[in-house]
Coordinates of C-alpha atoms and ligand atoms in Angstrom, one line a residue:
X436 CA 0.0 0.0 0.0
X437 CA 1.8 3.8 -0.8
X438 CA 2.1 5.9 2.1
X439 CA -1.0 7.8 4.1
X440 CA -0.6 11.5 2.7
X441 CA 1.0 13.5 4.9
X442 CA -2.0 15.1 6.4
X443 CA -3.4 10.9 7.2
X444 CA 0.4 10.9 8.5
X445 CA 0.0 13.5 11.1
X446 CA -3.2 11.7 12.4
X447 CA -1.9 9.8 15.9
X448 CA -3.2 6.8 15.5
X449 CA -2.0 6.2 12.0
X450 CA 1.6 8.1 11.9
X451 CA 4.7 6.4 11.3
X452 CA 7.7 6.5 13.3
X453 CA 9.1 10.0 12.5
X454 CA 13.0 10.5 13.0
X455 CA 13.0 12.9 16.2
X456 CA 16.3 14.1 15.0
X457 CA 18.8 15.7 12.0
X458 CA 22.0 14.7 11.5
X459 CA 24.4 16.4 9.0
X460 CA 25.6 13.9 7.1
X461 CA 28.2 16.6 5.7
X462 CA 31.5 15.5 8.2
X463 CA 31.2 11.9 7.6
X464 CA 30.8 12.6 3.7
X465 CA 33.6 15.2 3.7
X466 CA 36.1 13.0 5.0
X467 CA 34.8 10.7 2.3
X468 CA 35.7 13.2 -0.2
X469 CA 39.0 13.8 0.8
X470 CA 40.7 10.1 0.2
X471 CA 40.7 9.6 -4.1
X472 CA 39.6 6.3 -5.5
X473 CA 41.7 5.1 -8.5
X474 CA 38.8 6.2 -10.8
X475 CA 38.6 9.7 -9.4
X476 CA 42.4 10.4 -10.1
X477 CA 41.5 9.2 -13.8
X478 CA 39.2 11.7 -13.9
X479 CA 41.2 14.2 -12.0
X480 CA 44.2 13.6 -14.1
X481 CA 41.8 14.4 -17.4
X482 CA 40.9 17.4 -16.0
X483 CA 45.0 18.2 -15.3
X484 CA 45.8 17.3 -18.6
X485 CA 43.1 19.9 -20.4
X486 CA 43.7 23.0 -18.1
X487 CA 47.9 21.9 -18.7
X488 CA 47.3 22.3 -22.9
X489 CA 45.5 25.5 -22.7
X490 CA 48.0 26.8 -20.7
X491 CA 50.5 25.9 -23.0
X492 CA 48.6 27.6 -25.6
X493 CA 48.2 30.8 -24.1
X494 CA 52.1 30.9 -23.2
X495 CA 52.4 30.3 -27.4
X496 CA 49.6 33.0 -27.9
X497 CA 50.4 35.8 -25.9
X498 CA 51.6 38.7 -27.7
X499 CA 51.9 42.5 -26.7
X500 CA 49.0 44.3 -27.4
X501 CA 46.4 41.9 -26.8
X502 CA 43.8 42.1 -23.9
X503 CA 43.2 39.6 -20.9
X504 CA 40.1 38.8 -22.1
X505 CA 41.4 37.2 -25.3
X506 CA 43.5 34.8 -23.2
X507 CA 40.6 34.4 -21.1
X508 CA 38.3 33.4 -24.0
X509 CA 41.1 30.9 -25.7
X510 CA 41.8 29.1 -22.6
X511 CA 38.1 28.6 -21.8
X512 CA 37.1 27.5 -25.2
X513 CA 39.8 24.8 -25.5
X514 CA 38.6 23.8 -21.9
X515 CA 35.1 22.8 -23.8
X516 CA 37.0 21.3 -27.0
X517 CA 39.2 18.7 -25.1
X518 CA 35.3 18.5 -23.3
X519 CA 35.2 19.6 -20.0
X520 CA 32.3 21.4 -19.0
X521 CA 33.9 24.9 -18.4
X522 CA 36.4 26.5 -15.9
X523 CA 36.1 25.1 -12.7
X524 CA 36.5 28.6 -11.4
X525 CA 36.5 31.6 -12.5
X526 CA 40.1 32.5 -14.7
X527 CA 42.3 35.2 -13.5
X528 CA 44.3 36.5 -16.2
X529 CA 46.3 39.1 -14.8
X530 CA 49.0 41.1 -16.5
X531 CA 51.6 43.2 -15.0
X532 CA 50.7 44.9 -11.8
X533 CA 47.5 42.8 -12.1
X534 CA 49.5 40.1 -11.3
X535 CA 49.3 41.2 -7.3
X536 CA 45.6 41.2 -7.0
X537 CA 45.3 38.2 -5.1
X538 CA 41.1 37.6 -6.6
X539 CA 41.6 39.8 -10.0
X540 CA 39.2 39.0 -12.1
X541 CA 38.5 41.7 -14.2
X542 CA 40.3 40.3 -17.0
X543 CA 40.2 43.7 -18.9
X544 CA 43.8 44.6 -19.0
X545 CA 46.4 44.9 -21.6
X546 CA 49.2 42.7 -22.3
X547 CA 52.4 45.0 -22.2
X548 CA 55.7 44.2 -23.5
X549 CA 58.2 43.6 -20.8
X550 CA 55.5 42.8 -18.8
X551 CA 54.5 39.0 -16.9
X552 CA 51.0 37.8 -17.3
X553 CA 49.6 35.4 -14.4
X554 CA 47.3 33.2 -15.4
X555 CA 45.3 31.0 -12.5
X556 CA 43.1 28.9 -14.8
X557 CA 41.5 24.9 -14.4
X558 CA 39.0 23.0 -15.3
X559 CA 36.1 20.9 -14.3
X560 CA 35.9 17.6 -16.2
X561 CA 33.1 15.0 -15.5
X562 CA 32.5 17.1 -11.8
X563 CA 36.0 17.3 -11.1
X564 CA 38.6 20.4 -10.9
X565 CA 41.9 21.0 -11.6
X566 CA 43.8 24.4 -10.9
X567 CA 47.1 25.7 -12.4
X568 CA 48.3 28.9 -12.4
X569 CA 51.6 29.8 -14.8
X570 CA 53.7 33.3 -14.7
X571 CA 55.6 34.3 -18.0
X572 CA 56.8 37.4 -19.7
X573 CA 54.1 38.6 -22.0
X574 CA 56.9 38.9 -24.8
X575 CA 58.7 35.6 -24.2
X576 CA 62.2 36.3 -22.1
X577 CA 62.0 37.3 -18.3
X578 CA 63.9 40.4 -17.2
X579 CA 66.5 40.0 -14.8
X580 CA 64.3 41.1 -11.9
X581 CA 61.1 39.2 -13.1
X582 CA 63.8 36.1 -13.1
X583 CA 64.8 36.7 -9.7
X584 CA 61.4 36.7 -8.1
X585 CA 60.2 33.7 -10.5
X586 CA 63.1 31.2 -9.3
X587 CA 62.7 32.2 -5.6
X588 CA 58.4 31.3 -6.1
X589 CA 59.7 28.3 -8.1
X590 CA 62.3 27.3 -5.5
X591 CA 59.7 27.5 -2.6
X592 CA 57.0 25.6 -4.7
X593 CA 59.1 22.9 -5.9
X594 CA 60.6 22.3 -2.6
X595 CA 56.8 21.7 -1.1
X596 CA 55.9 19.6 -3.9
X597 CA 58.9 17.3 -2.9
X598 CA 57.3 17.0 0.6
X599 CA 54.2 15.9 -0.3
X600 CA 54.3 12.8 1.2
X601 CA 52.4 10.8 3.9
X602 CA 52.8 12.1 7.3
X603 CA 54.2 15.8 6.0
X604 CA 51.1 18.3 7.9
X605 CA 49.6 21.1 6.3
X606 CA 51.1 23.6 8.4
X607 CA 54.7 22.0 8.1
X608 CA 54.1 22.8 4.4
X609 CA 53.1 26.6 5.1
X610 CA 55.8 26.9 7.3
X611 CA 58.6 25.3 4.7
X612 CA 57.3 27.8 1.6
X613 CA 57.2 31.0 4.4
X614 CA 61.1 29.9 5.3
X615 CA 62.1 29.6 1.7
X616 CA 60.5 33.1 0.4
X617 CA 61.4 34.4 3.4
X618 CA 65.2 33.8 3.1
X619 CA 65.0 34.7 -0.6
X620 CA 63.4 38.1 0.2
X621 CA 66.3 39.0 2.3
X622 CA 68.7 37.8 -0.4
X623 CA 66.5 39.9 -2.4
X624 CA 66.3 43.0 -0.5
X625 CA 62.9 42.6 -0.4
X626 CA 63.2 42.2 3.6
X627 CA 66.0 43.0 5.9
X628 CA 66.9 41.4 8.9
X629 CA 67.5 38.3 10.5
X630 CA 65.0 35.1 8.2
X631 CA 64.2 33.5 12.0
X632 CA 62.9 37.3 13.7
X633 CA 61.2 37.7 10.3
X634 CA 59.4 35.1 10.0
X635 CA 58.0 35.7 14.3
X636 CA 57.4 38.8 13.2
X637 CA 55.2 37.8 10.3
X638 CA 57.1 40.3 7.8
X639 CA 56.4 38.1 4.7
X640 CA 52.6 39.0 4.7
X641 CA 53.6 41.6 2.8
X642 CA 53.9 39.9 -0.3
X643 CA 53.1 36.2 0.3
X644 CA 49.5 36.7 2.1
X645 CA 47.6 33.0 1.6
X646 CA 48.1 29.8 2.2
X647 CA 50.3 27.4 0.3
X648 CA 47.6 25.1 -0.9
X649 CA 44.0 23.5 -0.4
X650 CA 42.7 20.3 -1.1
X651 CA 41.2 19.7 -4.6
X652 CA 38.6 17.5 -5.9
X653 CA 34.7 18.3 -6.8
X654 CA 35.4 21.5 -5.4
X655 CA 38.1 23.6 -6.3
X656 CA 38.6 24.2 -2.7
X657 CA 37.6 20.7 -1.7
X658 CA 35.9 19.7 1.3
X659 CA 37.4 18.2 4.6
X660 CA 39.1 18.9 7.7
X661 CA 42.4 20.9 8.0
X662 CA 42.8 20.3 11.9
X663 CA 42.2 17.8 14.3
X664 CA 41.9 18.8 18.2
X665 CA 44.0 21.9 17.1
X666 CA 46.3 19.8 15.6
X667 CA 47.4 20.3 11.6
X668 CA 46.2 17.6 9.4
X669 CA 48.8 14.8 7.8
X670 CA 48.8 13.6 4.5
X671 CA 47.8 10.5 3.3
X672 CA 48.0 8.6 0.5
X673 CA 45.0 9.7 -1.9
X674 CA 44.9 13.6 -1.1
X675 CA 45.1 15.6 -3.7
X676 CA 46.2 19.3 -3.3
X677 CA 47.3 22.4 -4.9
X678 CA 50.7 24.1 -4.3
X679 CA 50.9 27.5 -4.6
X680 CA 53.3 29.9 -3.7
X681 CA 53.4 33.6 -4.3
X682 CA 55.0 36.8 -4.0
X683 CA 52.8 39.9 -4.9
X684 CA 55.0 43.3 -4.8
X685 CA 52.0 46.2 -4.9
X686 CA 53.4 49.1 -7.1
X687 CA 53.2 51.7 -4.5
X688 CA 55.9 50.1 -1.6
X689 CA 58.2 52.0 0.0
X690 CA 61.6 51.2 0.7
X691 CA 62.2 48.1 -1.6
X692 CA 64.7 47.8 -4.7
X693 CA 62.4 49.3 -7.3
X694 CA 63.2 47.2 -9.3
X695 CA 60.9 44.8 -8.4
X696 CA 57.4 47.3 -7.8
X697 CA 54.8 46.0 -9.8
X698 CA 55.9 42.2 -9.9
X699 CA 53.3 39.4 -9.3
X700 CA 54.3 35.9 -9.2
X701 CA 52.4 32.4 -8.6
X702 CA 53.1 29.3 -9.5
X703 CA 50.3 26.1 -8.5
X704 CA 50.4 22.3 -9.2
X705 CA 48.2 20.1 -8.1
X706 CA 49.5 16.8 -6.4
X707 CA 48.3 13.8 -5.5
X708 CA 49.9 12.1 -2.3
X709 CA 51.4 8.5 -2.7
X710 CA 53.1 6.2 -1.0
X711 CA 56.3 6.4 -3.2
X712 CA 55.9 10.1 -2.7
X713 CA 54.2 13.4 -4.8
X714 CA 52.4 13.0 -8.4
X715 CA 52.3 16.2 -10.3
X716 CA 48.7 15.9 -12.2
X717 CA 49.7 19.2 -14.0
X718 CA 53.2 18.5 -15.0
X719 CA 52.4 19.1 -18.9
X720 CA 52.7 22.6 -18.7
X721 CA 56.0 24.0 -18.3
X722 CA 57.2 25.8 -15.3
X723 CA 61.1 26.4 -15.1
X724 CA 61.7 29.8 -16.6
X725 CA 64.3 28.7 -19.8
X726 CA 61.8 25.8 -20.7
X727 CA 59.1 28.4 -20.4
X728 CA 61.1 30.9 -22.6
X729 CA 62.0 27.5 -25.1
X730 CA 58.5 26.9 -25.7
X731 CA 57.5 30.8 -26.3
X732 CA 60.1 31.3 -28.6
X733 CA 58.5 28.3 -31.1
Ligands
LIG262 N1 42.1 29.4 -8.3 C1 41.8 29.4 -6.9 C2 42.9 29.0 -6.1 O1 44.0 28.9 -6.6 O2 42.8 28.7 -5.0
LIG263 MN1 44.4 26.9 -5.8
LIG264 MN1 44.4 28.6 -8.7

């Protein structure tokens, strides 16, 4: 027999046994989330591999003269050709001082000769993300100072890519990128003092102000717990996450080597935790500087 209608239901002699109480399913599903299943890092992996080739074809289309949007709109449209269903977020295609906007998504600017453009672009394949961002020189060859700030980001993310490994913490990741940038930004000039009262002091907010990474999966910034009791979350075997250290020098500081005003620099992988150590889903796009410059000069 179907069910009484709800208003038979709410008679009490005929209504069922009603749950008394809710429960958020959410926590117990998040952490389901958070672990990858073989098939999910297939599908992961696709959407790696599409956001990877339309980076590489904005690094061989970018030309003076040409407007963010247009390197917006070619990314985006090779997303739906290699058939994902879009950007998983929304692109930030930011050229020179744009590059130090941390959420710029105007995506209205010019590209400028001598100029870098950062690009922060993935996307979503069969309901899953991927997220890369790239920094190159808008006409193919990094200035000296663009190259300086590039190979300290690329130092600090490279380094935290290598420690993605089972047992490595979220905050021990943080904390390795912070001392990295942090010695290069005295090296730089960028900072001055000694790296260990620096970093106390919190001194690199300046120009590195997020995190290094986030879990990735149906959401860009995927679900699950960063801390347990207060204490920072390990890695396991089956996370995947972003990494993605900056440095973002705002035109208008004082009291830097000026040479460096104006300079915005990311670089984000996304890696999948293993037992033998990190996986680089987005490896197919280029990110040491002369391989960059190689594959621009084509
Ligand atoms: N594109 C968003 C992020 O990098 O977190
Ligand atoms: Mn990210
Ligand atoms: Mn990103």
């Amino acid at each position: 027999m179907a069910d009484a209608p709800e208003w038979k239901a709410r008679r009490a002699n005929t209504a069922p046994t009603k749950p008394q109480t809710i429960i958020d399913p959410a926590t117990i599903v998040h952490e389901m989330r958070v672990l990858k299943s073989a098939e999910e890092i297939e599908l992961m992996q696709r959407a790696a591999d599409i956001a990877a080739e339309a980076h590489v074809e904005a690094m061989k289309a970018a030309r003076p003269g040409m407007k963010e949007y247009e390197i917006e709109a070619l990314l985006e449209q090779i997303f739906r050709r290699l058939g994902a269903a879009g950007p998983a977020y929304t692109s930030i295609i930011g050229a020179g001082a744009n590059a130090t906007i941390l959420h710029y998504i105007n995506n209205d600017g010019e590209l400028r000769d001598g100029e870098l453009l950062l690009i922060d672009a993935g996307a979503e394949y069969r309901g899953y993300a991927s997220d890369i961002t790239r920094t190159f020189p808008i006409n193919g060859r990094y200035t000296k100072a663009q190259r300086e700030i590039y190979d300290l980001v690329l130092e600090a993310q490279m380094s935290c890519v290598e420690k993605v490994r089972p047992g490595t913490t979220h905050d021990q990741l943080k904390s390795h990128s912070i001392e990295v940038l942090t010695k290069g930004m005295v090296r730089l000039g960028l900072l001055t003092g000694d790296p260990a009262e620096l970093i106390k002091e919190k001194k690199y907010e300046q120009f590195y102000m997020h995190g290094l990474g986030h879990m990735l999966g149906i959401d860009v910034h995927d679900v699950g717990r960063y801390y347990y009791d207060k204490k920072s979350r390990a890695l396991e075997p089956g996370v995947v996450m972003t990494v993605e250290p900056g440095l973002y020098i705002n035109p208008n500081t004082k009291d830097i080597p000026e040479q460096y005003l104006g300079i915005g620099v990311r670089i984000e992988d996304d890696v999948l935790c293993t037992a033998n150590g990190p996986r680089v889903l987005t490896n197919k796009v280029p990110k040491n500087a002369e391989e960059i410059e190689k594959l621009m000069a084509r």
